[in-house]
Every structure is written in C-alpha cells, then in structure tokens.
PDB file of C-alpha atoms in Angstrom:
ATOM      1  CA  MET A 198      17.369  98.887 -35.710  1.00  0.00           C
ATOM      2  CA  VAL A 199      14.222  97.513 -37.294  1.00  0.00           C
ATOM      3  CA  GLY A 200      12.181  98.955 -34.449  1.00  0.00           C
ATOM      4  CA  ARG A 201      13.749 102.373 -34.939  1.00  0.00           C
ATOM      5  CA  LYS A 202      12.971 102.287 -38.660  1.00  0.00           C
ATOM      6  CA  HIS A 203       9.373 101.372 -37.806  1.00  0.00           C
ATOM      7  CA  VAL A 204       9.041 104.388 -35.507  1.00  0.00           C
ATOM      8  CA  ILE A 205      10.569 106.686 -38.115  1.00  0.00           C
ATOM      9  CA  SER A 206       8.168 105.329 -40.754  1.00  0.00           C
ATOM     10  CA  LYS A 207       5.269 105.943 -38.410  1.00  0.00           C
ATOM     11  CA  TYR A 208       6.265 109.581 -37.897  1.00  0.00           C
ATOM     12  CA  ILE A 209       6.785 110.012 -41.646  1.00  0.00           C
ATOM     13  CA  LEU A 210       3.246 108.730 -42.257  1.00  0.00           C
ATOM     14  CA  LEU A 211       1.814 111.078 -39.638  1.00  0.00           C
ATOM     15  CA  LEU A 212       3.720 113.982 -41.144  1.00  0.00           C
ATOM     16  CA  PHE A 213       2.527 113.035 -44.595  1.00  0.00           C
ATOM     17  CA  ALA A 214      -1.067 112.857 -43.345  1.00  0.00           C
ATOM     18  CA  GLY A 215      -0.714 116.284 -41.761  1.00  0.00           C
ATOM     19  CA  VAL A 216       0.753 117.779 -44.918  1.00  0.00           C
ATOM     20  CA  LEU A 217      -2.003 116.153 -46.959  1.00  0.00           C
ATOM     21  CA  CYS A 218      -4.641 117.577 -44.634  1.00  0.00           C
ATOM     22  CA  PHE A 219      -3.034 121.009 -44.900  1.00  0.00           C
ATOM     23  CA  LEU A 220      -2.938 120.757 -48.694  1.00  0.00           C
ATOM     24  CA  LEU A 221      -6.561 119.666 -48.789  1.00  0.00           C
ATOM     25  CA  CYS A 222      -7.604 122.507 -46.499  1.00  0.00           C
ATOM     26  CA  SER A 223      -5.549 124.968 -48.500  1.00  0.00           C
ATOM     27  CA  CYS A 224      -7.627 123.962 -51.485  1.00  0.00           C
ATOM     28  CA  ASN A 225     -10.840 124.861 -49.641  1.00  0.00           C
ATOM     29  CA  PRO A 226     -12.633 128.045 -50.670  1.00  0.00           C
ATOM     30  CA  ILE A 227     -10.975 131.139 -49.228  1.00  0.00           C
ATOM     31  CA  LEU A 228     -13.396 133.165 -47.114  1.00  0.00           C
ATOM     32  CA  SER A 229     -13.633 136.871 -47.732  1.00  0.00           C
ATOM     33  CA  LEU A 230     -14.787 138.750 -44.636  1.00  0.00           C
ATOM     34  CA  ASN A 231     -17.799 141.031 -44.841  1.00  0.00           C
ATOM     35  CA  PRO A 232     -16.401 144.570 -44.266  1.00  0.00           C
ATOM     36  CA  LYS A 233     -19.097 145.147 -41.677  1.00  0.00           C
ATOM     37  CA  TYR A 234     -17.363 142.536 -39.521  1.00  0.00           C
ATOM     38  CA  SER A 235     -13.781 143.644 -40.072  1.00  0.00           C
ATOM     39  CA  TYR A 236     -13.636 144.855 -36.466  1.00  0.00           C
ATOM     40  CA  SER A 237     -12.867 142.517 -33.611  1.00  0.00           C
ATOM     41  CA  SER A 238     -15.512 143.971 -31.319  1.00  0.00           C
ATOM     42  CA  PHE A 239     -18.821 145.760 -31.629  1.00  0.00           C
ATOM     43  CA  GLN A 240     -21.764 146.924 -29.563  1.00  0.00           C
ATOM     44  CA  LEU A 241     -25.431 146.055 -29.826  1.00  0.00           C
ATOM     45  CA  GLU A 242     -28.653 146.994 -28.137  1.00  0.00           C
ATOM     46  CA  LEU A 243     -30.467 144.128 -26.464  1.00  0.00           C
ATOM     47  CA  GLY A 244     -32.903 142.689 -28.929  1.00  0.00           C
ATOM     48  CA  GLU A 245     -30.845 143.420 -32.028  1.00  0.00           C
ATOM     49  CA  LYS A 246     -30.511 140.322 -34.174  1.00  0.00           C
ATOM     50  CA  ILE A 247     -27.302 138.304 -34.045  1.00  0.00           C
ATOM     51  CA  SER A 248     -27.313 136.226 -37.208  1.00  0.00           C
ATOM     52  CA  ASP A 249     -26.671 132.486 -37.210  1.00  0.00           C
ATOM     53  CA  ASP A 250     -26.053 132.512 -40.989  1.00  0.00           C
ATOM     54  CA  ILE A 251     -22.409 132.394 -42.114  1.00  0.00           C
ATOM     55  CA  ALA A 252     -23.394 134.453 -45.177  1.00  0.00           C
ATOM     56  CA  GLU A 253     -23.885 137.395 -42.825  1.00  0.00           C
ATOM     57  CA  TYR A 254     -20.219 137.400 -41.832  1.00  0.00           C
ATOM     58  CA  VAL A 255     -18.429 136.407 -45.047  1.00  0.00           C
ATOM     59  CA  ASP A 256     -18.974 137.339 -48.683  1.00  0.00           C
ATOM     60  CA  MET A 257     -20.260 134.275 -50.477  1.00  0.00           C
ATOM     61  CA  SER A 258     -21.423 136.082 -53.600  1.00  0.00           C
ATOM     62  CA  GLN A 259     -18.334 135.039 -55.590  1.00  0.00           C
ATOM     63  CA  LEU A 260     -18.461 131.379 -54.556  1.00  0.00           C
ATOM     64  CA  SER A 261     -19.865 128.649 -56.732  1.00  0.00           C
ATOM     65  CA  ASP A 262     -22.844 126.720 -55.457  1.00  0.00           C
ATOM     66  CA  GLU A 263     -20.550 123.816 -54.645  1.00  0.00           C
ATOM     67  CA  ASP A 264     -18.102 126.006 -52.708  1.00  0.00           C
ATOM     68  CA  ALA A 265     -20.923 127.799 -50.900  1.00  0.00           C
ATOM     69  CA  LYS A 266     -22.320 124.426 -49.835  1.00  0.00           C
ATOM     70  CA  PHE A 267     -18.889 123.368 -48.587  1.00  0.00           C
ATOM     71  CA  VAL A 268     -18.517 126.575 -46.549  1.00  0.00           C
ATOM     72  CA  ARG A 269     -21.914 126.129 -44.921  1.00  0.00           C
ATOM     73  CA  GLU A 270     -21.178 122.503 -44.050  1.00  0.00           C
ATOM     74  CA  ASN A 271     -17.760 123.275 -42.581  1.00  0.00           C
ATOM     75  CA  THR A 272     -18.412 126.400 -40.530  1.00  0.00           C
ATOM     76  CA  SER A 273     -19.863 126.761 -37.075  1.00  0.00           C
ATOM     77  CA  ILE A 274     -20.902 129.878 -35.178  1.00  0.00           C
ATOM     78  CA  LEU A 275     -20.563 129.800 -31.398  1.00  0.00           C
ATOM     79  CA  TYR A 276     -22.023 132.267 -28.945  1.00  0.00           C
ATOM     80  CA  ASP A 277     -20.229 132.126 -25.601  1.00  0.00           C
ATOM     81  CA  GLY A 278     -18.934 128.701 -26.590  1.00  0.00           C
ATOM     82  CA  LYS A 279     -22.299 127.231 -27.555  1.00  0.00           C
ATOM     83  CA  ASP A 280     -23.949 126.774 -30.898  1.00  0.00           C
ATOM     84  CA  ILE A 281     -25.627 130.105 -31.525  1.00  0.00           C
ATOM     85  CA  LYS A 282     -28.887 128.375 -32.416  1.00  0.00           C
ATOM     86  CA  ASP A 283     -29.038 126.901 -28.902  1.00  0.00           C
ATOM     87  CA  SER A 284     -27.975 130.056 -27.067  1.00  0.00           C
ATOM     88  CA  ASP A 285     -30.015 132.575 -25.088  1.00  0.00           C
ATOM     89  CA  LEU A 286     -29.251 135.873 -26.764  1.00  0.00           C
ATOM     90  CA  ALA A 287     -31.481 137.993 -24.530  1.00  0.00           C
ATOM     91  CA  GLU A 288     -28.884 138.900 -21.922  1.00  0.00           C
ATOM     92  CA  ALA A 289     -27.017 142.165 -21.568  1.00  0.00           C
ATOM     93  CA  GLY A 290     -23.260 142.209 -20.883  1.00  0.00           C
ATOM     94  CA  GLY A 291     -20.078 140.952 -22.536  1.00  0.00           C
ATOM     95  CA  HIS A 292     -20.171 137.987 -24.903  1.00  0.00           C
ATOM     96  CA  THR A 293     -17.973 136.270 -27.499  1.00  0.00           C
ATOM     97  CA  LEU A 294     -18.900 135.246 -31.013  1.00  0.00           C
ATOM     98  CA  THR A 295     -16.605 132.670 -32.610  1.00  0.00           C
ATOM     99  CA  ILE A 296     -16.623 131.491 -36.223  1.00  0.00           C
ATOM    100  CA  ASN A 297     -14.861 128.193 -36.906  1.00  0.00           C
ATOM    101  CA  TYR A 298     -13.977 126.991 -40.397  1.00  0.00           C
ATOM    102  CA  CYS A 299     -12.725 123.514 -41.201  1.00  0.00           C
ATOM    103  CA  GLY A 300     -12.167 122.851 -37.522  1.00  0.00           C
ATOM    104  CA  HIS A 301     -10.100 125.997 -36.946  1.00  0.00           C
ATOM    105  CA  GLN A 302     -10.974 129.370 -35.506  1.00  0.00           C
ATOM    106  CA  TYR A 303     -11.551 131.745 -38.378  1.00  0.00           C
ATOM    107  CA  ARG A 304     -12.693 134.820 -36.489  1.00  0.00           C
ATOM    108  CA  GLN A 305     -13.642 135.803 -32.942  1.00  0.00           C
ATOM    109  CA  TYR A 306     -15.493 138.886 -31.796  1.00  0.00           C
ATOM    110  CA  THR A 307     -16.220 140.425 -28.448  1.00  0.00           C
ATOM    111  CA  ILE A 308     -19.745 141.766 -28.250  1.00  0.00           C
ATOM    112  CA  GLU A 309     -21.021 144.187 -25.637  1.00  0.00           C
ATOM    113  CA  ILE A 310     -24.800 144.134 -25.423  1.00  0.00           C
ATOM    114  CA  TYR A 311     -26.443 147.106 -23.758  1.00  0.00           C
ATOM    115  CA  ASP A 312     -29.974 147.403 -22.485  1.00  0.00           C
ATOM    116  CA  HIS A 313     -31.304 150.943 -22.243  1.00  0.00           C
ATOM    117  CA  GLU A 314     -34.952 150.028 -22.660  1.00  0.00           C
ATOM    118  CA  PRO A 315     -37.060 150.036 -19.482  1.00  0.00           C
ATOM    119  CA  PRO A 316     -39.800 147.495 -18.813  1.00  0.00           C
ATOM    120  CA  VAL A 317     -43.310 148.206 -20.050  1.00  0.00           C
ATOM    121  CA  PHE A 318     -46.357 147.760 -17.847  1.00  0.00           C
ATOM    122  CA  THR A 319     -49.005 145.763 -19.668  1.00  0.00           C
ATOM    123  CA  LYS A 320     -51.466 145.806 -16.794  1.00  0.00           C
ATOM    124  CA  SER A 321     -52.204 148.314 -14.055  1.00  0.00           C
ATOM    125  CA  LYS A 322     -55.590 147.307 -12.772  1.00  0.00           C
ATOM    126  CA  SER A 323     -57.514 149.317 -10.219  1.00  0.00           C
ATOM    127  CA  VAL A 324     -59.864 147.210  -8.102  1.00  0.00           C
ATOM    128  CA  TYR A 325     -63.126 147.972  -6.402  1.00  0.00           C
ATOM    129  CA  THR A 326     -64.492 146.527  -3.216  1.00  0.00           C
ATOM    130  CA  PHE A 327     -67.079 147.429  -0.631  1.00  0.00           C
ATOM    131  CA  ALA A 328     -66.740 148.672   2.903  1.00  0.00           C
ATOM    132  CA  THR A 329     -66.132 145.772   5.332  1.00  0.00           C
ATOM    133  CA  LEU A 330     -64.901 143.507   2.498  1.00  0.00           C
ATOM    134  CA  PRO A 331     -61.060 143.352   2.541  1.00  0.00           C
ATOM    135  CA  LEU A 332     -59.348 142.176  -0.625  1.00  0.00           C
ATOM    136  CA  PRO A 333     -57.769 138.705  -0.590  1.00  0.00           C
ATOM    137  CA  GLU A 334     -53.956 138.754  -0.648  1.00  0.00           C
ATOM    138  CA  GLU A 335     -53.843 137.140  -4.094  1.00  0.00           C
ATOM    139  CA  GLU A 336     -55.770 140.100  -5.511  1.00  0.00           C
ATOM    140  CA  PHE A 337     -52.759 142.345  -4.968  1.00  0.00           C
ATOM    141  CA  ASP A 338     -50.563 140.072  -7.093  1.00  0.00           C
ATOM    142  CA  ASN A 339     -52.983 140.517  -9.989  1.00  0.00           C
ATOM    143  CA  LEU A 340     -52.928 144.305 -10.016  1.00  0.00           C
ATOM    144  CA  PHE A 341     -49.815 144.688 -12.178  1.00  0.00           C
ATOM    145  CA  GLU A 342     -48.071 142.916 -15.045  1.00  0.00           C
ATOM    146  CA  ALA A 343     -45.021 144.052 -17.025  1.00  0.00           C
ATOM    147  CA  GLU A 344     -42.782 142.752 -19.789  1.00  0.00           C
ATOM    148  CA  ASP A 345     -39.209 143.502 -20.819  1.00  0.00           C
ATOM    149  CA  ASN A 346     -37.005 142.886 -23.851  1.00  0.00           C
ATOM    150  CA  SER A 347     -34.800 140.680 -21.650  1.00  0.00           C
ATOM    151  CA  GLY A 348     -37.732 138.405 -20.872  1.00  0.00           C
ATOM    152  CA  LYS A 349     -37.190 138.987 -17.157  1.00  0.00           C
ATOM    153  CA  VAL A 350     -38.751 141.614 -14.928  1.00  0.00           C
ATOM    154  CA  ASP A 351     -39.303 142.040 -11.205  1.00  0.00           C
ATOM    155  CA  ILE A 352     -42.297 143.992  -9.892  1.00  0.00           C
ATOM    156  CA  GLU A 353     -42.401 145.474  -6.418  1.00  0.00           C
ATOM    157  CA  TYR A 354     -45.147 147.553  -4.883  1.00  0.00           C
ATOM    158  CA  ASP A 355     -46.092 148.986  -1.545  1.00  0.00           C
ATOM    159  CA  VAL A 356     -49.597 148.277  -0.344  1.00  0.00           C
ATOM    160  CA  PRO A 357     -50.950 151.324   1.462  1.00  0.00           C
ATOM    161  CA  ASP A 358     -52.645 151.088   4.822  1.00  0.00           C
ATOM    162  CA  VAL A 359     -56.130 150.501   3.470  1.00  0.00           C
ATOM    163  CA  ASP A 360     -59.009 151.041   5.864  1.00  0.00           C
ATOM    164  CA  PHE A 361     -61.586 148.683   4.422  1.00  0.00           C
ATOM    165  CA  ASN A 362     -64.193 150.120   6.771  1.00  0.00           C
ATOM    166  CA  THR A 363     -63.832 153.627   5.362  1.00  0.00           C
ATOM    167  CA  PRO A 364     -64.837 154.314   1.748  1.00  0.00           C
ATOM    168  CA  GLY A 365     -62.189 156.091  -0.286  1.00  0.00           C
ATOM    169  CA  GLU A 366     -59.390 155.730  -2.854  1.00  0.00           C
ATOM    170  CA  TYR A 367     -56.048 154.193  -1.867  1.00  0.00           C
ATOM    171  CA  LYS A 368     -53.207 154.474  -4.409  1.00  0.00           C
ATOM    172  CA  ILE A 369     -50.579 151.794  -5.049  1.00  0.00           C
ATOM    173  CA  ILE A 370     -47.281 152.594  -6.785  1.00  0.00           C
ATOM    174  CA  ALA A 371     -45.503 149.714  -8.559  1.00  0.00           C
ATOM    175  CA  VAL A 372     -41.896 149.644  -9.805  1.00  0.00           C
ATOM    176  CA  ALA A 373     -40.784 147.193 -12.503  1.00  0.00           C
ATOM    177  CA  THR A 374     -37.032 146.515 -12.765  1.00  0.00           C
ATOM    178  CA  ASP A 375     -35.193 144.538 -15.440  1.00  0.00           C
ATOM    179  CA  PRO A 376     -31.827 142.729 -15.030  1.00  0.00           C
ATOM    180  CA  SER A 377     -29.952 145.831 -16.297  1.00  0.00           C
ATOM    181  CA  GLY A 378     -31.494 148.035 -13.640  1.00  0.00           C
ATOM    182  CA  ASN A 379     -33.877 149.892 -15.947  1.00  0.00           C
ATOM    183  CA  LYS A 380     -37.033 150.858 -14.100  1.00  0.00           C
ATOM    184  CA  ALA A 381     -40.596 151.837 -14.879  1.00  0.00           C
ATOM    185  CA  GLU A 382     -43.395 152.961 -12.584  1.00  0.00           C
ATOM    186  CA  SER A 383     -47.126 152.509 -12.724  1.00  0.00           C
ATOM    187  CA  GLU A 384     -50.057 153.328 -10.514  1.00  0.00           C
ATOM    188  CA  ALA A 385     -53.307 151.643  -9.576  1.00  0.00           C
ATOM    189  CA  SER A 386     -55.924 152.251  -6.935  1.00  0.00           C
ATOM    190  CA  ILE A 387     -58.034 150.339  -4.462  1.00  0.00           C
ATOM    191  CA  TYR A 388     -61.476 151.865  -4.251  1.00  0.00           C
ATOM    192  CA  VAL A 389     -63.481 151.076  -1.138  1.00  0.00           C
ATOM    193  CA  GLN A 390     -67.105 151.840  -2.011  1.00  0.00           C
ATOM    194  CA  GLU A 391     -70.308 152.326  -0.123  1.00  0.00           C
ATOM    195  CA  PRO A 392     -72.528 149.295  -0.775  1.00  0.00           C
ATOM    196  CA  SER A 393     -75.079 150.736  -3.187  1.00  0.00           C
ATOM    197  CA  TYR A 394     -77.076 149.931  -6.290  1.00  0.00           C
ATOM    198  CA  GLY A 395     -75.078 150.864  -9.399  1.00  0.00           C
ATOM    199  CA  ALA A 396     -71.649 150.691  -7.720  1.00  0.00           C
ATOM    200  CA  VAL A 397     -68.609 149.637  -9.768  1.00  0.00           C
ATOM    201  CA  GLY A 398     -67.753 145.955 -10.043  1.00  0.00           C
ATOM    202  CA  THR A 399     -69.348 142.517 -10.070  1.00  0.00           C
ATOM    203  CA  TYR A 400     -71.883 141.847  -7.312  1.00  0.00           C
ATOM    204  CA  VAL A 401     -75.447 140.899  -6.399  1.00  0.00           C
ATOM    205  CA  TYR A 402     -77.658 143.649  -5.053  1.00  0.00           C
ATOM    206  CA  VAL A 403     -80.851 142.727  -3.226  1.00  0.00           C
ATOM    207  CA  SER A 404     -83.240 145.562  -2.352  1.00  0.00           C
ATOM    208  CA  ILE A 405     -85.548 144.539   0.475  1.00  0.00           C
ATOM    209  CA  PRO A 406     -87.865 147.572   0.090  1.00  0.00           C
ATOM    210  CA  ASP A 407     -88.179 146.902  -3.653  1.00  0.00           C
ATOM    211  CA  GLN A 408     -88.093 143.095  -3.292  1.00  0.00           C
ATOM    212  CA  HIS A 409     -85.812 142.988  -6.273  1.00  0.00           C
ATOM    213  CA  LEU A 410     -82.459 141.360  -7.125  1.00  0.00           C
ATOM    214  CA  THR A 411     -79.956 142.663  -9.677  1.00  0.00           C
ATOM    215  CA  TYR A 412     -76.729 140.975 -10.697  1.00  0.00           C
ATOM    216  CA  PHE A 413     -74.043 143.376 -11.934  1.00  0.00           C
ATOM    217  CA  LYS A 414     -71.226 141.983 -14.067  1.00  0.00           C
ATOM    218  CA  ASP A 415     -68.348 144.446 -14.544  1.00  0.00           C
ATOM    219  CA  SER A 416     -70.694 147.251 -13.482  1.00  0.00           C
ATOM    220  CA  LYS A 417     -73.409 146.291 -15.985  1.00  0.00           C
ATOM    221  CA  PRO A 418     -76.757 144.817 -14.886  1.00  0.00           C
ATOM    222  CA  VAL A 419     -77.023 141.442 -16.619  1.00  0.00           C
ATOM    223  CA  LEU A 420     -79.839 139.846 -14.608  1.00  0.00           C
ATOM    224  CA  ASP A 421     -82.698 141.153 -12.511  1.00  0.00           C
ATOM    225  CA  CYS A 422     -85.804 139.593 -11.068  1.00  0.00           C
ATOM    226  CA  PRO A 423     -88.396 139.980  -8.309  1.00  0.00           C
ATOM    227  CA  VAL A 424     -87.702 138.098  -5.090  1.00  0.00           C
ATOM    228  CA  VAL A 425     -89.250 137.255  -1.738  1.00  0.00           C
ATOM    229  CA  THR A 426     -87.055 137.893   1.283  1.00  0.00           C
ATOM    230  CA  GLY A 427     -87.566 137.002   4.948  1.00  0.00           C
ATOM    231  CA  ASN A 428     -90.791 137.650   6.782  1.00  0.00           C
ATOM    232  CA  ALA A 429     -90.605 141.206   8.060  1.00  0.00           C
ATOM    233  CA  TYR A 430     -92.311 140.164  11.302  1.00  0.00           C
ATOM    234  CA  GLY A 431     -90.406 137.053  12.210  1.00  0.00           C
ATOM    235  CA  HIS A 432     -87.645 135.734   9.976  1.00  0.00           C
ATOM    236  CA  SER A 433     -86.155 138.812   8.364  1.00  0.00           C
ATOM    237  CA  THR A 434     -83.286 138.528   5.901  1.00  0.00           C
ATOM    238  CA  PRO A 435     -80.079 139.906   7.466  1.00  0.00           C
ATOM    239  CA  THR A 436     -78.972 143.120   5.800  1.00  0.00           C
ATOM    240  CA  GLY A 437     -75.321 143.849   5.140  1.00  0.00           C
ATOM    241  CA  THR A 438     -72.407 143.201   2.810  1.00  0.00           C
ATOM    242  CA  TYR A 439     -71.497 139.551   2.322  1.00  0.00           C
ATOM    243  CA  THR A 440     -69.760 137.313  -0.214  1.00  0.00           C
ATOM    244  CA  LEU A 441     -70.958 134.144  -1.860  1.00  0.00           C
ATOM    245  CA  ASN A 442     -69.567 131.287   0.242  1.00  0.00           C
ATOM    246  CA  TYR A 443     -70.380 128.409  -2.086  1.00  0.00           C
ATOM    247  CA  LYS A 444     -73.034 127.118  -4.444  1.00  0.00           C
ATOM    248  CA  ALA A 445     -74.606 123.670  -4.787  1.00  0.00           C
ATOM    249  CA  ARG A 446     -77.210 121.811  -6.809  1.00  0.00           C
ATOM    250  CA  ASN A 447     -80.230 119.816  -5.679  1.00  0.00           C
ATOM    251  CA  ILE A 448     -80.212 120.069  -1.907  1.00  0.00           C
ATOM    252  CA  ILE A 449     -82.846 119.927   0.818  1.00  0.00           C
ATOM    253  CA  LEU A 450     -83.230 122.903   3.158  1.00  0.00           C
ATOM    254  CA  LYS A 451     -84.342 122.044   6.673  1.00  0.00           C
ATOM    255  CA  GLY A 452     -85.743 124.231   9.428  1.00  0.00           C
ATOM    256  CA  ARG A 453     -88.602 124.867  11.844  1.00  0.00           C
ATOM    257  CA  GLU A 454     -91.819 126.762  11.451  1.00  0.00           C
ATOM    258  CA  ASP A 455     -92.940 129.258  14.108  1.00  0.00           C
ATOM    259  CA  ASN A 456     -95.117 126.562  15.663  1.00  0.00           C
ATOM    260  CA  GLY A 457     -92.099 124.291  16.080  1.00  0.00           C
ATOM    261  CA  THR A 458     -92.848 121.834  13.309  1.00  0.00           C
ATOM    262  CA  GLU A 459     -89.989 120.882  11.040  1.00  0.00           C
ATOM    263  CA  TYR A 460     -90.007 121.561   7.333  1.00  0.00           C
ATOM    264  CA  GLN A 461     -87.964 120.368   4.363  1.00  0.00           C
ATOM    265  CA  SER A 462     -87.755 122.193   1.060  1.00  0.00           C
ATOM    266  CA  PHE A 463     -86.029 120.888  -2.048  1.00  0.00           C
ATOM    267  CA  VAL A 464     -84.174 123.500  -4.111  1.00  0.00           C
ATOM    268  CA  SER A 465     -82.351 123.020  -7.379  1.00  0.00           C
ATOM    269  CA  TYR A 466     -80.007 126.024  -7.070  1.00  0.00           C
ATOM    270  CA  TRP A 467     -78.470 126.980  -3.737  1.00  0.00           C
ATOM    271  CA  MET A 468     -76.086 129.967  -3.363  1.00  0.00           C
ATOM    272  CA  ALA A 469     -75.092 130.560   0.259  1.00  0.00           C
ATOM    273  CA  PHE A 470     -73.941 133.975   1.505  1.00  0.00           C
ATOM    274  CA  ILE A 471     -74.005 133.567   5.314  1.00  0.00           C
ATOM    275  CA  GLY A 472     -72.460 130.269   6.364  1.00  0.00           C
ATOM    276  CA  SER A 473     -74.760 127.561   5.057  1.00  0.00           C
ATOM    277  CA  SER A 474     -77.863 129.028   6.673  1.00  0.00           C
ATOM    278  CA  TYR A 475     -78.775 131.923   4.383  1.00  0.00           C
ATOM    279  CA  GLY A 476     -78.666 131.910   0.629  1.00  0.00           C
ATOM    280  CA  LEU A 477     -80.183 132.764  -2.717  1.00  0.00           C
ATOM    281  CA  HIS A 478     -82.257 129.927  -4.178  1.00  0.00           C
ATOM    282  CA  ASP A 479     -85.173 128.948  -6.347  1.00  0.00           C
ATOM    283  CA  ALA A 480     -88.579 128.516  -4.710  1.00  0.00           C
ATOM    284  CA  THR A 481     -90.838 126.436  -6.931  1.00  0.00           C
ATOM    285  CA  TRP A 482     -93.561 126.382  -4.242  1.00  0.00           C
ATOM    286  CA  ARG A 483     -94.212 130.054  -5.020  1.00  0.00           C
ATOM    287  CA  THR A 484     -96.134 131.305  -8.012  1.00  0.00           C
ATOM    288  CA  ASN A 485     -95.568 134.998  -7.356  1.00  0.00           C
ATOM    289  CA  PHE A 486     -92.569 137.111  -6.323  1.00  0.00           C
ATOM    290  CA  GLY A 487     -92.011 140.726  -5.417  1.00  0.00           C
ATOM    291  CA  GLY A 488     -94.458 143.277  -4.069  1.00  0.00           C
ATOM    292  CA  ASN A 489     -95.436 142.966  -0.414  1.00  0.00           C
ATOM    293  CA  ILE A 490     -95.478 139.162  -0.263  1.00  0.00           C
ATOM    294  CA  TYR A 491     -92.556 139.113   2.174  1.00  0.00           C
ATOM    295  CA  GLN A 492     -94.523 141.065   4.778  1.00  0.00           C
ATOM    296  CA  GLY A 493     -97.063 138.335   5.344  1.00  0.00           C
ATOM    297  CA  SER A 494     -95.672 135.260   3.606  1.00  0.00           C
ATOM    298  CA  GLY A 495     -91.944 135.782   3.486  1.00  0.00           C
ATOM    299  CA  SER A 496     -89.117 133.287   3.557  1.00  0.00           C
ATOM    300  CA  HIS A 497     -87.298 132.087   6.657  1.00  0.00           C
ATOM    301  CA  GLY A 498     -84.499 134.522   5.887  1.00  0.00           C
ATOM    302  CA  CYS A 499     -83.257 133.355   2.507  1.00  0.00           C
ATOM    303  CA  VAL A 500     -83.813 135.187  -0.760  1.00  0.00           C
ATOM    304  CA  ASN A 501     -86.388 133.276  -2.825  1.00  0.00           C
ATOM    305  CA  MET A 502     -86.014 133.603  -6.590  1.00  0.00           C
ATOM    306  CA  PRO A 503     -88.016 132.416  -9.608  1.00  0.00           C
ATOM    307  CA  TYR A 504     -86.654 129.094 -10.880  1.00  0.00           C
ATOM    308  CA  ALA A 505     -85.391 130.395 -14.243  1.00  0.00           C
ATOM    309  CA  SER A 506     -83.650 133.394 -12.651  1.00  0.00           C
ATOM    310  CA  ALA A 507     -81.991 131.233  -9.989  1.00  0.00           C
ATOM    311  CA  ALA A 508     -80.742 128.849 -12.686  1.00  0.00           C
ATOM    312  CA  GLU A 509     -79.330 131.728 -14.723  1.00  0.00           C
ATOM    313  CA  LEU A 510     -77.624 133.364 -11.746  1.00  0.00           C
ATOM    314  CA  TYR A 511     -76.181 130.028 -10.612  1.00  0.00           C
ATOM    315  CA  GLU A 512     -74.386 129.622 -13.937  1.00  0.00           C
ATOM    316  CA  MET A 513     -72.875 133.126 -13.805  1.00  0.00           C
ATOM    317  CA  ILE A 514     -71.914 133.674 -10.193  1.00  0.00           C
ATOM    318  CA  GLU A 515     -68.822 132.303  -8.459  1.00  0.00           C
ATOM    319  CA  PRO A 516     -67.758 132.050  -4.801  1.00  0.00           C
ATOM    320  CA  GLY A 517     -66.250 135.305  -3.553  1.00  0.00           C
ATOM    321  CA  VAL A 518     -68.659 137.585  -5.406  1.00  0.00           C
ATOM    322  CA  PRO A 519     -70.096 140.258  -3.065  1.00  0.00           C
ATOM    323  CA  VAL A 520     -73.751 139.968  -2.098  1.00  0.00           C
ATOM    324  CA  LEU A 521     -75.241 143.276  -0.940  1.00  0.00           C
ATOM    325  CA  ILE A 522     -78.551 143.125   0.887  1.00  0.00           C
ATOM    326  CA  TYR A 523     -80.150 146.433   1.933  1.00  0.00           C
TER     327      TYR A 523
END
C-alpha cells in the first residue's frame, strides 16, 4: 500500500511539473506571425536571401525589450533539419524551413527553390602557337572558366582536330552546365601561326641575317639586343621553331675547336633551346655583337648575347617559351 502511494505521488509530481511548465510557457510572449509568412509554402529563385533572423518571420514590434530578448533566446530556425546558419542554401529543389519556439514547433514551411539563371563564362581565352609546336594538354584546361549562382559548374568542350603543322584558326566550343541543367556556350580559338617577327604571343625571335634578338611578351617587344650566332662557314646556328628547355646559372660550356682542341667557357646565364647543346647565353669574352661578326668569328652554334641583355632575359623567360630562329 505504501509503495502504491509512493508511485501515485510520483505521478502527481510529474503531472504538477508538466502543468507548471505549461503555465510558464503560456506566460511566454505570444508570437504574431508576419503576414508575409502566413502561407505554408513559397517559392524562391536561387540566390534569394533566406533570413536567419526570427524578426523576419514574426512581428516583434509590439514586444518589450525583455520579451524580444526572450523570443530570440528561445527560438531556433532550421533549414532541412539543420541550423540555418550552418546550412548550404545554394541548392535548387525542395526544402523545409522550421521555426521552433520554447522547444516546440511553431511553424514549418516548404520551400521550392528554382534556378533559371545559366552559368556565366568569366574566361574564354584564345591561344596562339607556332607551326610545329603543339599545345600541351594542360593548356586546353586553361582556355575556359565559368561561374554559377549555385557555386557549381561543369565545363565540357570538344577539341578540334588541330593540324599544328598547318597555320590557321581552329575554333573550340565550350558548354557550361549547372546542377539545374542551365547551359551557356562560349567560343575560343587556337591560332597556329607562321613563325615570324611580330607574331602574336610571348616568344624569342632571333634573326640570323640581322644578328638581332627580340623578346616579345604578350605580343609587345620588351627586350632587344645584337647577338652573335654560329659561324656561317662551320658551326651554324640551327634554324627553326623551338621552345626553351631549361635555364641555369653559372655553368661551364665544353666543346672542341675545329683543330680538335677542347675549350671551356664559363657563362653566367644559360638558356637551352635544343637539348643541352644549343642555347642563349652571355659571352663576356666578346666586346662587340651584331653586324657580320658571325661570318668570320661566330659562335659554335649558340646565340651569344651581351651580359646585361642575357641577365635581363634570364629573369623574364621561363621554360616552354617558344624560341624562333630564322
């Protein structure tokens, strides 16, 4: 009997606690819904703001400062079940927005977010190369960039059958698609050029007849100087279209003279364009450059440059830059 009374007392206490909790909650400020949110569902365009402030959804203008503070401390806004402040709102489709007050669901909405905005291309870069110089694969990945209000975009493009031995323009069409299926197109071109002075791009041009070197950066000549190329009667400089293989500081070049004796030449700036045998470099043993020097006292095939010009070019040029010698 005593045990039964104890159980009954326990239930009475629990009931009393529940009633007390109810009475306390019933004394909490009553929330008045903002008319804008009187509907249970609404539609938005992707990117439209979804507020995380309870004052957006309920009218707090008639509440005292104390009541307003209580409401803010005892409400939570969930987006798809997570705190809205921690949620990724940039996703089209169906979602739920739940407002809880004093531990109970106060209001729940279904939100349909639509995305009608296509991606925007921020980069469509045409590239220029020279006949016999194919573009590296990674160059194609740098032709296009796009952005989308969803933060996600996929770019696909078809690379045409480019004949890198035949000068001409080859067009590439790119399609950017966002998660909602919106698409945008852009176009770029691959220009295969004849190797010539004044062509478009970044490259070194060495004129053997003029005994002159010009470095073009983004189509603008930024450095030029006289040079001495290979001896026209024995060790001519190979003509053609090459790329800079590598560059190095303070090395010793070794070779043989026509009479078979070995020679060693120290150079401060070495920029190789055919293997490690031919390159652009300073030649401090020379006092003059240009003119007809190469015809009687030329190099062994390299392109000799004044020290200051070689130093300047070395700082600007990077491996992969075309070197045109004609």
